[in-house]
Amino acid sequence: MILHIEDRYSEQEIYVFYRDHYIRVPKIIYQYGYAQGKDVVKLWKGMEQISLTIDSNNPIYERKLSPKLRYINDNKLYPNYKPVDITSLTFDIEVYNRRGFPDPNHDKIISIAYVYEGREEVISEEDEGQLISKFFDVIRAYDPDILVGYNIEEFDLPYLLKRAKLNNIDINSISRYDLPVLSNIIPGRIIFDVYNLINLMSKFSLLDLDEYSLSHVYYKIFNEKKIELDRERLWEIWDRDKKSVIAYNLSDAKATDRIYKKFLPLILELSNLSKMYLQDLIRSYSSKIVENLIIAEGYDKFIIPDEEYREEDSYQGGYVLTPNPGVYNNIAVLDFASMYPSIIVSNNIDYYTYKDGEFLKSPLGLIPSILKNIIEQRLSYKAILRERKDPGLEAKVQALKILANSFYGYMAYRRSRFYIKEGAEKVTQIGREMIKNVISIANQSGFQVIYADTDSVFLLYKDENDVYEFLDRINNKLEGMMRLELEDLYVRGLFVAKRDEEIGAKKKYALLSKDGKIKVRGFELLRRDWCQLAREAQQQVLKMILIDNNPSQAIEYVKNLIDDIRNHKIDYEKLVIYNRLYKKIGSYQRVMPEVAAAKKLVDAGWDEKSLLNRVIRYIIVDRQGRIADKAEPLELYLKNNLKYDPEYYIEHQLLPAITSILSSLGYNDDQIKSGFKQHRLL
DNA sequence: GCGAGCAGCGTACCT
DNA sequence: ACAGGTACGCTGCTCGCG
């Protein structure tokens, strides 16, 4: 089994890493284009094959395919990982520093925890040299294929290597072979950063996170708290109570290991299916993953186009029906299974099949043939899973779903190699026609359609059987792999008006299912830029409306909450607002609260670079000025013992989240306000 | 000089 | 660093008042 293929060690050679040996192969760099080493390349345009002699007069093809990618595809050396064959060691380091951030030039490592195949241990020595040596002994003894950790690429690994060097320890001794350890590269071992994994899983919508810290991620996934410790005071705690630092260290390593193990089957399946090595996949993103698969599948038959820059060129997307605000009973939600992937396959929409403004009926294009295969595989595995349980197969089904859903976006992505805007446009156009068709047939059949978004419709029904009949009628007319499915039947549902408007808000609703669960979409309670206080209150009010049908109970509940806020009874954790910073602080046109909060962190000594792409946490404090002026980063709020602004949390967080729901029930603003005010006077 | 009104920036969400 | 459609808070400007 090949673990990884690496081309970064040398200008001339590619390294293929197996577990107990590696081989080196020369990089082949072609001066004029490339096609299996021949002079004549097969060029496919409109699915017609053209032969072309490559010489200095003719265009250069595939010049931007890296030698590594060519080597893998020429020799068909694709990954084939099996979870049982892979050994991994998860570790975490703790550092002793009295102020600010740990500095590898001065602050020593005091403790290293690791987990390996169920064994867990903490190495903690007074002498840092001995500590690191012992850990290196462990790595050599267990000889893991993968080194796992949380943010190890940015922090633990470079820190460890730097400290090892300062202690005159040979860092190359943890290399598997006679190749040197470079920063972040340990020859023969895959560096697997769970932080990258979490980001990838979030992009695939498998995780929904307020922030990306280990504690938060662990809690969100397992609903358990790991041991917490104030990192700023870690040195102090170490001086008087080493045991609790050691326990904390181990807790972090175990938490990281548990997250890693949970997602490993899926990530290995994704790796095998997308033909991308684990080391590359974990640092990648969905467009690169799909691209890798398309290149692998099309390599022998097609010239792979270069990446190119294109100007923005937008087009129309899915159809969304405006709902009327209010409460509805007996709602059926129907949706098309894998709508866009199915449209791509059924209509042969592809970079190569586009000719004279249309998509050829045959032969099957590259993306459609890959997608067809993926959809069919997934359906057959799902059929097996209905017969028996099989966790390995479940991971495969999930990985296939992730891949299938990535193709449409990739062909519409302006920097994609296989960009075909006409294709993306065609996909959404057919999608719009299909959903509008379902809506009109539903209306003709006597159903009231209350909402629709892209591939789903919500309709009111009197008898369940009418819904099943309707589904059959639609599906009998549908061709190919298109299928309309029953997502679920709901007892009740709520749609709200847009803020300060009469018409209903799209992409915002709550549904009560038969088993008493509430399915919420779009509401503030799902948004990390609303504080927990407002989110929890909205959740409660939704329950009181949808389950108990008791609006006055909701008003009473909110009244009490307002009192608690005024009396400063609210725990600071419920007041934190989260916002991710996507740009450099200086490049914002408007200083929004999260930008102002980030600025305050930088002023207090935080490294600006470390804040980019991170979630900023802030609380609105009691002070004069704009909201931005009042936004205090959590770290400084706690450090300086500040007080939150009750009026902000009442007027800008709690009430907006609640009144949109109550006003959709027919209460006007005055009634709601007086409901709260009455109490204020008491 | 000041507050009201408003455009549009920016984020997070839905499919 | 995969798409478009959408809601909405907030900043920072314009404008009218005087």
XYZ file of C-alpha atoms (C1' of nucleotides) in Angstrom:
715
model
C 0.000 0.000 0.000
C 1.349 3.394 -0.995
C 0.973 5.947 1.808
C 1.877 9.058 -0.076
C 3.578 10.419 -3.163
C 5.694 13.522 -2.659
C 7.425 15.805 -5.118
C 8.754 18.468 -2.806
C 12.084 16.924 -1.791
C 13.857 17.387 -5.042
C 13.653 19.301 -8.295
C 14.370 16.159 -10.273
C 12.651 13.310 -8.500
C 9.314 12.088 -7.228
C 9.231 9.987 -4.039
C 6.785 7.137 -3.623
C 6.393 6.200 0.038
C 5.403 2.707 1.066
C 5.407 1.699 4.711
C 8.838 0.091 4.803
C 10.547 1.523 1.763
C 10.382 4.258 -0.763
C 11.301 4.571 -4.399
C 12.501 7.535 -6.387
C 11.515 8.187 -9.960
C 12.715 10.944 -12.243
C 10.342 13.797 -12.943
C 9.537 13.981 -16.632
C 9.096 17.523 -17.796
C 7.730 17.931 -21.310
C 8.691 20.946 -23.247
C 5.864 20.932 -25.780
C 2.633 19.495 -24.480
C 2.084 15.929 -23.590
C 0.040 12.839 -24.359
C 1.341 9.562 -23.058
C 4.772 10.523 -24.307
C 3.725 10.632 -27.955
C 4.089 13.432 -30.428
C 0.488 13.167 -31.527
C -2.157 14.061 -28.999
C -5.801 13.262 -29.045
C -7.782 16.434 -28.707
C -11.462 16.187 -27.977
C -13.684 19.012 -29.016
C -17.425 18.532 -29.086
C -16.599 14.885 -28.454
C -14.882 14.557 -31.818
C -11.379 13.275 -31.775
C -8.768 15.369 -33.547
C -5.174 14.325 -34.030
C -2.533 16.957 -33.742
C 1.210 16.911 -33.970
C 2.879 18.633 -31.106
C 5.893 20.692 -31.999
C 7.130 24.173 -31.314
C 4.592 25.618 -33.763
C 1.597 24.073 -32.092
C -0.085 24.932 -28.825
C 1.229 23.463 -25.649
C -1.172 21.224 -23.805
C -1.268 20.139 -20.192
C 1.813 22.175 -19.377
C 0.421 23.046 -15.992
C -0.180 19.465 -14.888
C 2.445 18.832 -12.246
C 4.962 16.024 -12.803
C 3.545 14.349 -9.702
C 0.014 14.334 -11.132
C 1.335 13.000 -14.436
C 3.331 10.291 -12.746
C 0.357 9.133 -10.668
C -1.956 9.064 -13.689
C 0.553 7.621 -16.165
C 1.163 4.724 -13.818
C -2.319 4.551 -12.312
C -0.862 4.667 -8.817
C -4.028 5.725 -7.037
C -4.538 5.502 -3.271
C -6.172 2.408 -1.872
C -6.265 2.895 1.884
C -7.769 0.345 4.216
C -8.474 1.629 7.736
C -7.216 -1.542 9.450
C -3.835 -1.295 7.735
C -3.055 2.198 8.927
C -1.383 3.066 12.224
C -1.616 6.512 13.723
C -0.302 8.404 16.722
C -2.182 11.409 18.069
C -0.264 13.905 20.175
C -0.448 17.287 21.860
C 2.235 19.448 23.490
C 2.056 21.928 26.383
C 4.407 24.884 26.675
C 5.587 26.916 29.672
C 5.297 30.642 29.015
C 4.645 33.412 31.487
C 3.235 36.008 29.115
C 1.740 36.337 25.649
C 2.010 33.509 23.142
C 4.521 30.691 23.369
C 7.760 31.584 21.609
C 9.756 28.561 20.447
C 13.005 30.479 20.942
C 12.427 30.896 24.667
C 9.519 28.878 26.023
C 10.137 25.229 26.714
C 7.862 22.247 26.227
C 6.790 20.789 29.561
C 4.496 17.955 28.633
C 3.600 15.789 25.624
C 0.526 13.540 25.584
C -0.068 10.872 22.981
C -2.587 8.211 22.039
C -1.566 5.181 20.035
C -3.772 2.173 19.310
C -5.693 2.550 22.555
C -2.577 3.204 24.650
C -2.472 6.670 26.121
C 0.360 8.312 27.996
C 1.811 11.649 29.039
C 5.548 12.273 28.964
C 6.559 14.973 31.373
C 10.166 15.571 32.364
C 11.904 18.439 34.102
C 14.551 18.304 31.408
C 13.118 19.329 28.039
C 15.836 17.494 26.097
C 14.922 14.241 27.817
C 11.236 14.920 27.279
C 11.633 15.394 23.536
C 14.032 12.446 23.251
C 11.524 10.208 24.975
C 8.782 11.313 22.635
C 11.010 10.708 19.624
C 11.738 7.239 21.054
C 7.995 6.639 21.117
C 7.611 7.712 17.488
C 10.472 5.429 16.432
C 9.191 2.501 18.496
C 5.584 2.645 17.334
C 6.547 3.868 13.873
C 3.111 5.345 12.995
C 2.036 5.955 9.398
C 0.138 9.051 10.440
C 0.885 11.766 12.998
C -2.348 13.356 14.203
C -2.990 16.497 16.218
C -5.055 19.671 16.479
C -3.453 22.598 14.683
C -0.148 20.663 14.628
C 0.773 22.039 11.214
C 0.766 25.593 12.498
C 1.802 25.005 16.078
C 2.787 21.689 17.681
C 4.962 20.250 14.945
C 7.091 23.280 14.028
C 7.376 24.088 17.737
C 8.515 20.583 18.602
C 11.091 20.510 15.803
C 12.448 23.918 16.770
C 12.783 22.946 20.437
C 14.415 19.653 19.448
C 17.028 21.527 17.425
C 17.725 23.905 20.322
C 18.299 20.846 22.516
C 20.674 19.371 19.923
C 18.369 16.482 19.170
C 18.533 15.019 15.671
C 15.110 15.723 14.168
C 15.861 13.466 11.218
C 15.690 10.530 13.595
C 11.885 10.571 13.358
C 11.989 10.369 9.590
C 11.109 6.898 8.341
C 13.901 6.882 5.802
C 17.262 8.392 5.023
C 15.527 11.629 4.027
C 15.628 14.818 6.074
C 12.742 16.176 8.106
C 11.704 19.549 6.740
C 9.384 21.959 8.485
C 6.015 20.187 8.461
C 7.245 17.263 6.360
C 8.300 14.011 7.964
C 9.298 11.615 5.189
C 7.113 8.516 5.156
C 4.611 9.828 7.677
C 1.379 11.571 6.885
C 0.795 14.746 8.875
C -2.917 14.813 9.638
C -4.167 18.024 11.184
C -7.652 17.581 12.663
C -8.111 21.351 12.364
C -7.968 20.944 8.576
C -10.334 18.010 8.827
C -12.870 20.070 10.760
C -12.734 22.869 8.216
C -13.270 20.382 5.400
C -16.198 18.723 7.173
C -17.774 22.143 7.777
C -17.534 22.945 4.075
C -19.281 19.661 3.306
C -22.018 20.709 5.774
C -21.327 17.686 7.961
C -20.581 19.967 10.896
C -22.125 23.253 11.954
C -19.819 25.157 14.254
C -19.797 28.508 16.029
C -16.031 28.388 16.350
C -13.204 26.011 15.488
C -11.484 25.514 18.837
C -10.876 21.941 19.994
C -13.150 22.363 23.043
C -16.042 23.667 21.023
C -15.656 21.132 18.219
C -15.416 18.259 20.702
C -18.496 19.414 22.569
C -20.467 19.903 19.361
C -19.640 16.407 18.075
C -19.827 14.302 21.242
C -21.901 16.526 23.518
C -19.272 16.039 26.222
C -16.921 18.528 27.797
C -13.212 17.868 27.866
C -10.993 19.213 30.649
C -10.532 22.972 30.363
C -7.677 25.069 31.654
C -6.886 28.773 31.430
C -3.987 28.777 28.982
C -2.773 32.189 30.078
C -2.343 30.788 33.583
C -1.006 27.417 32.512
C 2.522 28.233 33.707
C 1.176 29.170 37.134
C -0.855 25.990 37.415
C 2.159 23.959 36.286
C 4.231 25.456 39.110
C 1.837 24.440 41.849
C -0.144 21.512 40.381
C 1.549 19.579 37.575
C -1.071 16.874 37.673
C -3.862 19.070 36.367
C -1.743 20.273 33.453
C -0.921 16.662 32.648
C -4.601 15.718 32.814
C -5.446 18.643 30.530
C -2.720 17.647 28.096
C -4.008 14.078 27.895
C -7.591 15.252 27.597
C -6.693 17.325 24.529
C -4.855 14.430 22.885
C -7.737 12.045 23.578
C -10.349 14.509 22.305
C -8.356 15.063 19.114
C -7.925 11.317 18.655
C -11.628 10.691 19.112
C -12.620 13.276 16.477
C -9.986 11.871 14.124
C -11.215 8.301 14.551
C -14.808 9.355 13.987
C -14.076 10.827 10.568
C -11.236 8.539 9.442
C -13.422 5.980 7.594
C -15.119 8.775 5.645
C -11.933 10.617 4.814
C -10.215 7.408 3.639
C -13.186 6.613 1.389
C -13.072 10.139 -0.001
C -9.377 9.691 -0.612
C -9.806 6.378 -2.435
C -12.807 7.542 -4.450
C -11.352 10.910 -5.471
C -7.972 9.261 -6.180
C -6.231 11.869 -4.061
C -3.675 10.901 -1.423
C -4.645 11.543 2.186
C -1.829 14.025 2.794
C -3.095 16.132 -0.125
C -6.795 15.612 0.499
C -6.694 16.814 4.103
C -5.146 20.121 2.997
C -7.464 20.444 0.011
C -10.901 21.874 -0.709
C -13.865 20.584 -2.663
C -13.023 22.114 -6.044
C -9.508 20.593 -5.976
C -10.873 17.223 -4.907
C -13.400 17.063 -7.751
C -10.805 18.343 -10.189
C -8.405 15.601 -9.147
C -11.053 12.953 -9.796
C -12.070 14.393 -13.182
C -8.427 14.528 -14.299
C -7.855 10.926 -13.220
C -10.953 9.673 -15.027
C -10.348 11.665 -18.187
C -6.580 11.400 -18.332
C -6.241 8.730 -21.021
C -8.956 10.047 -23.285
C -8.894 13.834 -23.041
C -6.492 16.718 -23.122
C -6.779 18.247 -19.672
C -7.390 22.009 -20.000
C -5.233 24.491 -18.099
C -6.542 26.567 -15.259
C -7.356 30.074 -16.336
C -8.585 33.318 -14.888
C -12.040 34.463 -15.955
C -14.003 37.618 -15.246
C -17.109 37.381 -13.122
C -20.042 36.243 -15.227
C -23.099 35.419 -13.162
C -26.247 33.590 -14.180
C -29.657 32.736 -12.780
C -29.933 30.089 -10.058
C -32.723 28.166 -8.361
C -36.333 29.246 -7.990
C -37.667 30.308 -4.581
C -41.371 30.831 -3.901
C -42.298 33.594 -1.436
C -44.323 32.133 1.435
C -47.150 33.863 3.269
C -46.328 34.363 6.946
C -48.325 32.348 9.468
C -48.907 28.956 11.035
C -49.988 26.033 8.831
C -51.179 22.518 9.664
C -50.476 19.261 7.784
C -47.558 20.101 5.543
C -45.970 17.654 3.107
C -42.416 18.412 2.038
C -41.413 16.861 -1.286
C -38.016 17.113 -2.911
C -36.104 15.876 -5.937
C -33.392 13.359 -5.113
C -29.976 14.719 -6.197
C -31.609 17.192 -8.536
C -28.573 18.897 -10.091
C -26.421 15.749 -10.462
C -29.353 13.963 -12.118
C -29.916 16.858 -14.521
C -26.232 16.833 -15.483
C -26.358 13.114 -16.280
C -29.764 13.082 -18.000
C -28.863 16.026 -20.219
C -25.215 15.096 -20.785
C -24.032 18.502 -19.604
C -20.256 18.705 -19.833
C -17.256 20.775 -20.917
C -16.640 18.360 -23.792
C -20.205 17.838 -25.031
C -20.961 21.512 -25.666
C -21.236 22.120 -29.410
C -23.028 24.856 -31.367
C -24.832 26.146 -28.289
C -26.146 22.723 -27.291
C -25.121 19.657 -25.391
C -24.689 16.537 -27.549
C -26.970 13.617 -26.733
C -24.098 11.180 -27.204
C -21.487 10.035 -26.506
C -21.641 10.493 -22.748
C -19.412 13.360 -21.578
C -16.670 13.113 -18.974
C -18.454 14.605 -15.964
C -21.795 12.905 -16.778
C -20.101 9.504 -17.013
C -18.285 9.970 -13.688
C -21.444 11.263 -12.028
C -23.581 8.444 -13.427
C -21.152 5.954 -11.977
C -21.146 7.702 -8.604
C -24.952 7.896 -8.406
C -25.378 4.251 -9.438
C -22.733 3.025 -7.001
C -24.348 4.997 -4.222
C -27.797 3.583 -4.948
C -26.509 0.013 -4.988
C -24.641 0.458 -1.674
C -27.722 2.061 -0.162
C -29.752 -0.965 -1.230
C -27.278 -3.255 0.565
C -27.427 -1.057 3.659
C -31.188 -1.515 3.824
C -30.515 -5.270 4.213
C -27.706 -5.120 6.767
C -25.659 -2.668 8.797
C -22.134 -1.961 7.566
C -20.230 1.080 8.882
C -17.641 0.819 6.108
C -20.352 0.990 3.491
C -22.047 3.881 5.269
C -18.847 5.899 4.968
C -18.696 5.019 1.285
C -22.289 6.147 0.706
C -21.575 9.407 2.496
C -18.383 10.008 0.520
C -20.201 9.328 -2.755
C -22.884 11.828 -1.793
C -20.290 14.502 -1.021
C -18.629 13.912 -4.375
C -21.887 13.866 -6.349
C -22.897 17.204 -4.863
C -19.598 18.843 -5.788
C -19.726 18.628 -9.583
C -22.331 21.278 -10.359
C -20.492 23.921 -8.343
C -17.218 22.920 -9.962
C -18.443 23.314 -13.527
C -19.828 26.728 -12.563
C -16.619 27.771 -10.808
C -14.862 30.448 -12.860
C -11.370 29.114 -12.194
C -12.214 25.526 -12.912
C -10.395 23.639 -15.674
C -13.697 22.244 -16.883
C -15.671 25.486 -16.561
C -18.803 25.567 -18.657
C -21.106 28.405 -17.751
C -23.661 27.401 -20.373
C -23.817 24.044 -18.604
C -24.371 25.479 -15.157
C -26.983 27.805 -16.589
C -28.735 24.906 -18.297
C -28.750 22.897 -15.062
C -30.468 25.635 -13.067
C -32.842 26.415 -15.928
C -34.019 22.799 -16.138
C -34.223 22.731 -12.334
C -36.449 25.788 -12.302
C -38.717 24.294 -14.963
C -39.046 21.055 -13.046
C -39.953 22.599 -9.703
C -42.357 25.091 -11.269
C -43.977 22.210 -13.104
C -44.486 20.311 -9.851
C -45.959 23.451 -8.255
C -48.436 23.974 -11.071
C -49.527 20.321 -11.143
C -49.931 20.417 -7.353
C -52.095 23.512 -7.614
C -54.184 21.920 -10.360
C -54.610 18.857 -8.158
C -56.125 20.936 -5.390
C -53.112 21.237 -3.097
C -52.133 24.597 -1.685
C -48.405 25.111 -2.278
C -47.047 27.297 0.509
C -43.316 27.343 -0.225
C -40.660 26.067 -2.609
C -36.888 26.389 -2.819
C -34.841 25.046 -5.757
C -35.644 21.336 -5.527
C -38.311 21.175 -2.833
C -42.005 22.037 -2.474
C -44.143 22.412 0.644
C -47.820 21.647 0.242
C -50.851 21.436 2.499
C -52.703 18.123 2.494
C -55.899 16.742 3.982
C -55.280 13.046 3.485
C -51.828 11.423 3.409
C -52.903 9.198 0.553
C -53.445 12.223 -1.677
C -49.747 13.014 -1.248
C -48.630 9.498 -2.200
C -50.926 9.531 -5.204
C -49.530 12.867 -6.275
C -45.949 11.593 -5.946
C -46.740 8.552 -8.090
C -48.358 10.701 -10.718
C -45.318 12.971 -10.947
C -42.806 10.134 -10.889
C -44.597 8.257 -13.664
C -44.000 11.246 -15.898
C -40.351 11.795 -14.918
C -37.632 10.417 -17.162
C -34.217 8.968 -16.448
C -32.973 9.031 -12.889
C -35.127 11.965 -11.834
C -37.331 11.198 -8.858
C -39.537 13.257 -6.562
C -39.490 11.965 -2.979
C -41.433 12.547 0.198
C -39.028 14.277 2.579
C -41.529 14.092 5.437
C -45.040 14.926 6.615
C -45.276 17.625 9.265
C -47.961 18.371 11.827
C -47.466 22.127 11.825
C -45.186 24.746 10.364
C -44.373 28.429 10.798
C -43.310 31.007 8.264
C -42.423 34.545 9.335
C -42.527 37.942 7.622
C -39.402 39.763 6.563
C -38.278 42.245 9.195
C -40.365 45.487 8.934
C -42.279 44.106 5.952
C -45.554 42.328 5.267
C -44.394 39.652 2.842
C -42.988 36.323 3.975
C -39.275 35.705 4.383
C -37.723 33.027 2.184
C -35.297 30.430 3.556
C -36.697 30.861 7.060
C -39.156 28.401 8.569
C -39.837 25.926 11.369
C -41.618 22.578 11.008
C -42.999 20.287 13.717
C -42.653 16.633 12.794
C -44.916 13.824 13.995
C -42.373 12.654 16.577
C -42.371 16.110 18.190
C -39.081 17.353 16.768
C -38.800 20.854 15.352
C -36.893 21.276 12.113
C -35.649 24.843 11.807
C -34.129 26.568 8.788
C -32.703 30.049 8.490
C -33.852 31.357 11.867
C -31.532 33.387 14.072
C -31.216 30.441 16.458
C -29.080 28.736 13.808
C -26.796 31.689 13.232
C -23.521 32.099 15.057
C -23.713 35.894 14.712
C -26.595 35.886 17.214
C -25.866 35.360 20.895
C -26.864 32.161 22.688
C -29.338 34.090 24.839
C -31.396 35.166 21.820
C -30.975 31.791 20.133
C -32.198 29.810 23.140
C -35.102 32.191 23.684
C -36.153 31.849 20.051
C -35.969 28.074 20.330
C -38.194 28.161 23.422
C -40.724 30.484 21.826
C -40.880 28.295 18.706
C -41.627 25.323 20.974
C -44.350 27.240 22.818
C -45.964 28.250 19.544
C -45.619 25.029 17.535
C -46.015 22.383 20.254
C -47.999 24.060 23.060
C -49.807 26.618 20.889
C -49.447 29.088 23.752
C -48.285 32.593 22.740
C -49.053 34.187 26.111
C -46.713 31.703 27.763
C -44.056 32.892 25.314
C -44.658 36.523 26.253
C -44.414 35.692 29.941
C -41.183 33.802 29.319
C -39.627 36.717 27.453
C -40.744 39.189 30.159
C -38.835 37.241 32.784
C -35.814 37.008 30.556
C -35.809 40.792 30.104
C -35.710 41.176 33.877
C -32.792 38.789 34.149
C -30.884 40.697 31.483
C -31.524 44.034 33.234
C -30.381 42.604 36.557
C -27.129 41.320 35.026
C -28.081 37.753 35.807
C -27.014 36.441 32.401
C -23.917 34.287 32.118
C -21.357 35.911 29.814
C -21.158 32.757 27.678
C -24.716 33.389 26.506
C -23.839 36.875 25.285
C -20.964 36.056 22.963
C -21.434 36.875 19.282
C -19.310 34.983 16.764
C -18.113 36.293 13.399
C -15.448 34.945 11.122
C -12.965 37.488 9.764
C -12.420 36.814 6.056
C -10.243 39.822 5.257
C -7.332 41.712 6.747
C -8.496 44.190 9.373
C -7.323 47.189 7.350
C -9.092 46.218 4.144
C -12.640 46.626 5.399
C -14.687 49.519 4.009
C -16.812 49.532 7.130
C -15.638 48.948 10.660
C -18.149 46.346 11.741
C -18.348 45.187 15.356
C -16.220 42.083 14.739
C -13.604 44.169 12.921
C -13.499 46.674 15.770
C -13.186 43.805 18.258
C -10.323 42.280 16.264
C -8.600 45.688 16.213
C -8.809 45.813 19.993
C -7.157 42.393 20.172
C -4.313 43.553 17.950
C -3.891 46.662 20.115
C -3.650 44.361 23.130
C -0.800 42.423 21.549
C -2.459 39.710 19.445
C -0.801 38.816 16.169
C -2.970 40.164 13.349
C -2.099 37.282 11.035
C -3.397 34.791 13.570
C -6.820 36.472 13.480
C -7.338 36.172 9.721
C -9.927 33.527 8.860
C -10.562 32.958 12.549
C -13.784 33.380 14.435
C -13.830 36.596 16.487
C -15.841 36.364 19.718
C -17.172 39.560 21.225
C -19.620 40.942 23.764
C -21.394 44.326 23.569
C -20.446 46.305 26.666
C -22.029 49.205 28.501
C -20.252 52.220 27.046
C -20.906 55.181 24.718
C -20.541 55.067 20.960
C -21.339 52.883 17.951
C -22.018 49.188 18.384
C -18.545 48.701 16.962
C -17.124 50.837 19.778
C -19.044 48.797 22.306
C -17.911 45.448 20.864
C -15.289 44.002 23.194
C -13.416 40.809 22.327
C -14.235 38.024 24.784
C -10.614 37.709 25.874
C -10.480 41.366 26.985
C -14.023 41.336 28.360
C -12.974 38.659 30.811
C -9.523 40.047 31.516
C -10.833 43.533 32.302
C -13.953 42.388 34.094
C -16.319 44.477 31.942
C -20.110 44.775 32.136
C -22.425 43.918 29.253
C -25.006 46.364 27.908
C -28.472 45.086 28.915
C -30.327 47.411 26.528
C -28.384 46.113 23.541
C -29.145 42.517 24.382
C -32.833 43.290 24.893
C -33.433 45.583 21.924
C -30.988 44.190 19.379
C -30.842 40.500 20.217
C -33.727 39.126 22.277
C -36.666 41.171 20.946
C -35.871 41.001 17.214
C -35.563 37.216 17.482
C -38.915 36.926 19.257
C -41.147 39.590 17.708
C -40.755 38.277 14.156
C -42.366 35.053 15.374
C -45.129 36.631 17.427
C -46.047 39.159 14.751
C -46.469 36.319 12.265
C -49.223 35.018 14.534
C -51.187 38.214 14.013
C -49.995 40.178 17.031
C -49.027 43.696 16.077
C -45.970 45.435 17.438
C -47.953 47.476 19.952
C -49.620 44.403 21.423
C -46.266 42.639 21.779
C -44.525 45.675 23.218
C -47.341 46.365 25.696
C -47.193 42.725 26.716
C -43.620 43.298 27.794
C -44.185 46.816 29.077
C -46.969 45.863 31.458
C -44.429 43.924 33.365
C -41.881 46.698 33.340
C -44.325 48.870 35.231
C -44.961 46.309 37.962
C -24.258 70.596 14.304
C -27.489 66.918 14.435
C -30.757 63.263 13.743
C -33.448 60.600 10.276
C -33.325 57.975 6.383
C -31.171 55.047 3.381
C -27.686 52.445 0.331
C -24.841 48.941 0.304
C -21.147 46.240 2.745
C -20.518 42.047 4.725
C -21.739 37.647 6.973
C -24.225 33.591 7.419
C -27.538 31.108 5.981
C -30.591 27.697 2.243
C -30.808 24.643 -1.799
C -9.943 29.155 -3.478
C -17.440 25.122 -5.901
C -22.830 28.007 -7.500
C -26.759 31.587 -6.917
C -30.668 33.339 -3.797
C -31.742 35.464 0.380
C -32.218 37.997 5.147
C -30.656 41.435 7.824
C -27.478 44.128 11.128
C -24.683 47.682 10.855
C -21.811 51.654 9.162
C -21.322 55.783 7.193
C -23.090 58.744 3.986
C -26.616 62.370 2.434
C -29.954 65.541 3.394
C -33.004 68.680 5.604
C -33.444 71.539 9.365
C -32.388 76.067 10.803
